[in-house]
Coordinates of C-alpha atoms in Angstrom, one line a residue:
M169 CA 132.7 -31.0 -133.4
K170 CA 129.7 -30.4 -131.1
K171 CA 128.4 -27.7 -133.4
T172 CA 128.6 -30.0 -136.4
L173 CA 126.8 -32.8 -134.5
A174 CA 124.1 -30.3 -133.4
I175 CA 123.6 -29.2 -137.0
T176 CA 123.4 -32.8 -138.2
I177 CA 120.8 -33.7 -135.6
L178 CA 118.7 -30.6 -136.5
F179 CA 118.9 -31.5 -140.2
L180 CA 117.8 -35.1 -139.6
S181 CA 115.0 -33.9 -137.3
S182 CA 113.7 -31.6 -140.0
I183 CA 113.6 -34.4 -142.5
L184 CA 111.8 -36.6 -140.1
F185 CA 109.2 -33.9 -139.3
L186 CA 108.6 -33.3 -143.0
Q187 CA 108.1 -37.0 -143.6
L188 CA 105.7 -37.3 -140.7
K189 CA 103.8 -34.3 -142.0
K190 CA 103.6 -35.7 -145.5
T191 CA 102.3 -39.0 -144.2
S192 CA 99.7 -37.3 -142.0
N193 CA 98.5 -35.1 -144.9
S194 CA 98.3 -38.1 -147.3
T195 CA 96.0 -40.1 -144.9
P196 CA 92.5 -40.0 -146.6
V197 CA 89.6 -38.5 -144.7
L198 CA 87.3 -41.1 -146.2
R199 CA 88.5 -44.6 -145.6
T200 CA 87.8 -47.0 -148.5
E201 CA 88.2 -50.7 -149.0
Q202 CA 87.8 -53.0 -151.9
K203 CA 86.5 -56.6 -151.4
I204 CA 85.7 -59.6 -153.6
S205 CA 82.9 -61.8 -152.2
A206 CA 82.7 -65.5 -152.4
S207 CA 80.3 -65.0 -155.3
G208 CA 83.1 -63.2 -157.2
I209 CA 81.4 -59.8 -157.0
H210 CA 83.6 -56.8 -156.4
Y211 CA 82.6 -54.3 -153.7
S212 CA 83.7 -50.9 -152.6
L213 CA 83.2 -50.0 -149.0
F214 CA 83.3 -46.3 -147.7
Y215 CA 83.5 -46.1 -143.9
Q216 CA 82.0 -43.3 -141.9
D217 CA 84.6 -43.6 -139.1
K218 CA 84.8 -40.1 -137.5
L219 CA 82.8 -38.4 -140.2
K220 CA 79.3 -37.1 -139.6
I221 CA 76.4 -38.7 -141.3
D222 CA 73.5 -36.5 -142.5
F223 CA 70.3 -36.8 -144.4
E224 CA 69.8 -34.0 -147.0
T225 CA 66.8 -32.9 -148.9
K226 CA 68.6 -30.2 -150.8
R227 CA 71.2 -31.3 -153.4
P228 CA 74.6 -31.3 -151.7
D229 CA 77.2 -29.0 -153.4
K230 CA 80.3 -30.7 -154.8
K231 CA 82.1 -27.5 -154.0
D232 CA 81.4 -27.9 -150.3
P233 CA 84.9 -29.1 -148.9
T234 CA 83.3 -30.6 -145.8
I235 CA 81.4 -33.3 -147.7
Y236 CA 83.4 -36.5 -148.5
L237 CA 80.6 -38.8 -149.7
C238 CA 77.2 -38.3 -151.2
I239 CA 74.7 -40.9 -152.4
A240 CA 71.0 -41.1 -153.2
A241 CA 69.0 -42.3 -150.1
A242 CA 65.2 -42.9 -150.1
F243 CA 63.3 -43.7 -153.2
T244 CA 62.0 -40.7 -155.3
K245 CA 58.4 -41.0 -156.5
L246 CA 58.0 -41.1 -160.3
T247 CA 54.8 -39.2 -160.2
D248 CA 56.0 -35.9 -158.7
Y249 CA 59.7 -36.5 -157.9
T250 CA 59.2 -36.1 -154.2
I251 CA 60.5 -38.4 -151.4
D252 CA 58.7 -41.7 -151.2
G253 CA 57.2 -42.4 -147.8
T254 CA 57.2 -40.4 -144.6
Y255 CA 60.5 -38.8 -143.5
A256 CA 62.0 -36.3 -141.0
K257 CA 64.8 -33.8 -141.4
N258 CA 66.5 -32.2 -138.5
G259 CA 63.6 -32.6 -136.1
K260 CA 60.8 -31.8 -138.5
A261 CA 58.5 -34.6 -139.9
Y262 CA 57.1 -34.6 -143.4
N263 CA 54.5 -36.8 -145.3
Q264 CA 53.3 -38.2 -142.0
R265 CA 50.1 -39.5 -143.7
A266 CA 52.0 -40.8 -146.7
I267 CA 53.6 -43.9 -145.1
N268 CA 54.8 -46.4 -147.8
H269 CA 53.4 -49.8 -146.7
T270 CA 55.5 -51.7 -149.1
L271 CA 58.8 -50.8 -147.5
G272 CA 59.8 -52.8 -144.5
G273 CA 62.7 -50.8 -143.0
A274 CA 63.8 -47.4 -142.0
I275 CA 66.8 -45.5 -140.7
K276 CA 67.0 -42.8 -138.0
I277 CA 70.0 -40.5 -137.7
I278 CA 70.5 -38.8 -134.3
N279 CA 73.7 -37.1 -133.2
N280 CA 75.7 -38.5 -136.2
T281 CA 74.7 -42.0 -135.3
C282 CA 72.4 -44.1 -137.4
E283 CA 70.1 -46.9 -136.5
I284 CA 68.5 -49.2 -139.0
F285 CA 65.3 -51.0 -137.9
P286 CA 62.2 -52.9 -139.3
T287 CA 58.9 -51.1 -139.5
H288 CA 56.8 -54.1 -140.4
K289 CA 55.8 -52.5 -143.7
G290 CA 55.1 -49.1 -142.0
K291 CA 53.0 -50.5 -139.2
L292 CA 55.5 -49.3 -136.6
I293 CA 55.7 -45.8 -137.9
N294 CA 53.5 -43.7 -135.6
D295 CA 53.3 -40.4 -133.9
S296 CA 55.3 -41.6 -130.9
L297 CA 58.3 -42.6 -133.1
L298 CA 58.3 -39.4 -135.1
N299 CA 57.8 -37.3 -132.0
L300 CA 60.9 -39.0 -130.4
I301 CA 63.0 -38.4 -133.6
N302 CA 61.8 -34.8 -133.8
A303 CA 62.5 -34.1 -130.1
K304 CA 66.1 -35.2 -130.6
K305 CA 66.4 -33.1 -133.8
G306 CA 67.0 -36.3 -135.8
S307 CA 66.3 -37.4 -139.3
F308 CA 64.5 -40.5 -140.7
F309 CA 63.4 -42.1 -143.9
Q310 CA 61.9 -45.4 -145.2
Q311 CA 63.6 -47.9 -147.3
I312 CA 64.1 -51.7 -147.9
Q313 CA 65.9 -53.4 -145.0
M314 CA 67.9 -56.2 -146.5
I315 CA 69.7 -57.4 -143.4
E316 CA 68.2 -57.6 -139.9
N317 CA 70.3 -58.7 -137.0
G318 CA 72.7 -60.5 -139.3
K319 CA 70.0 -62.4 -141.2
S320 CA 69.0 -61.7 -144.8
A321 CA 65.5 -61.1 -146.0
N322 CA 64.2 -63.4 -148.8
F323 CA 64.5 -62.1 -152.3
I324 CA 63.4 -63.9 -155.5
D325 CA 64.0 -61.0 -157.8
K326 CA 65.5 -61.6 -161.3
K327 CA 66.4 -58.0 -162.2
I328 CA 70.1 -57.1 -162.1
F329 CA 71.3 -53.6 -161.1
Q330 CA 74.4 -52.2 -159.5
R331 CA 73.5 -52.2 -155.8
R332 CA 74.3 -49.9 -152.8
G333 CA 73.2 -49.2 -149.3
I334 CA 74.0 -48.3 -145.7
A335 CA 75.6 -51.0 -143.6
I336 CA 76.0 -51.4 -139.8
F337 CA 78.5 -54.1 -139.0
K338 CA 78.5 -56.5 -136.0
N339 CA 81.3 -54.3 -134.5
G340 CA 79.1 -51.2 -134.7
S341 CA 80.9 -49.5 -137.5
T342 CA 79.0 -47.9 -140.4
A343 CA 79.8 -47.9 -144.1
I344 CA 78.3 -47.5 -147.5
I345 CA 78.7 -50.7 -149.6
E346 CA 78.4 -50.6 -153.3
S347 CA 78.7 -53.4 -155.9
K348 CA 80.7 -52.8 -159.0
E349 CA 78.8 -55.4 -161.0
A350 CA 75.0 -55.5 -161.7
I351 CA 73.5 -58.2 -159.5
T352 CA 70.2 -59.4 -158.0
L353 CA 69.1 -58.4 -154.5
A354 CA 69.4 -62.0 -153.5
V355 CA 73.1 -62.2 -154.4
F356 CA 73.7 -58.8 -152.8
A357 CA 72.0 -59.9 -149.5
K358 CA 74.0 -63.1 -149.4
D359 CA 77.3 -61.2 -149.9
L360 CA 76.4 -58.7 -147.2
V361 CA 75.9 -61.4 -144.6
S362 CA 79.3 -62.9 -145.6
M363 CA 80.8 -59.5 -144.9
N364 CA 79.5 -59.5 -141.3
V365 CA 76.9 -56.9 -141.9
Y366 CA 74.4 -56.8 -139.0
N367 CA 71.8 -54.4 -140.4
F368 CA 71.6 -53.0 -143.9
L369 CA 69.3 -50.5 -145.6
Y370 CA 69.1 -50.3 -149.3
T371 CA 69.5 -46.9 -151.1
D372 CA 68.0 -45.7 -154.4
M373 CA 69.8 -47.1 -157.4
G374 CA 69.1 -48.0 -161.0
S375 CA 68.8 -44.8 -163.0
W376 CA 69.0 -42.8 -159.7
D377 CA 72.4 -44.2 -158.7
E378 CA 74.7 -41.2 -159.0
G379 CA 76.9 -40.5 -156.0
W380 CA 80.3 -39.1 -155.5
I381 CA 83.3 -39.2 -153.1
R382 CA 85.9 -36.5 -152.4
K383 CA 89.5 -37.6 -152.7
S384 CA 90.9 -34.1 -152.2
N385 CA 89.6 -30.5 -152.2
S386 CA 89.7 -30.4 -155.9
E387 CA 89.2 -34.1 -156.9
I388 CA 85.7 -35.6 -157.0
T389 CA 85.1 -39.1 -158.2
I390 CA 81.6 -40.0 -159.4
I391 CA 80.2 -43.4 -158.3
G392 CA 77.3 -45.1 -159.9
Q393 CA 76.8 -46.3 -163.5
N394 CA 73.5 -45.2 -164.9
L395 CA 73.0 -41.6 -163.8
S396 CA 70.2 -40.9 -166.3
E397 CA 67.7 -39.7 -163.7
T398 CA 70.2 -37.8 -161.6
K399 CA 68.5 -34.5 -162.1
Y400 CA 65.3 -35.9 -160.4
Q401 CA 67.0 -37.1 -157.2
S402 CA 65.2 -35.7 -154.2
N403 CA 67.3 -36.7 -151.2
W404 CA 70.8 -37.8 -150.2
I405 CA 73.0 -39.3 -147.5
V406 CA 76.3 -37.6 -146.9
F407 CA 79.4 -38.1 -144.8
R408 CA 80.6 -34.8 -143.7
K409 CA 83.9 -33.8 -142.0

């Protein structure tokens, strides 16, 4: 009787262990969420959580199993297909005399943590800032800051595109937010505020909008809709395990 009971307990324990293992393995590394805003626009959110965030100037390899998200980051210049504005990569600054004075925001990435901040159209980008980023082996690039401290910039644009960017929420978490529909920047900004986004930096879209996410070692899902200038992309944001 005791032997039968022991075998039964062992059998049930084995089943429980396999179920727990299956559940653990099925938990996605990249946490995603779907939302519908008050405006009726559908959004996909991709959370950084415990993943590392990096700025890359060499095209990330879809075969690299450590990369779980990849999107275009800073604008690429149409004249020579290089990064628009000044930037830094892993402690080394580039284009220091080529500040873009039409872009009002920037992002710095240090120790897998990003900070989005205003530059007053490049006026606050100076040697002191770049030296600080370089000393900490950080990365940096210029872009449009759409949300600053929970408040939206004013946009009167009429053009509609699919939109995407890097969000830092009021609770400190970081995510990539992407619209499924083509919308104006004004609609996008209003929806971001309604989602409790505290700071938000736009990322390159339109014909440069190809990105991808990893669902498993062998399954890659392309995000973005146009993709026609993908071959000219010059820089990327990645979430890496």
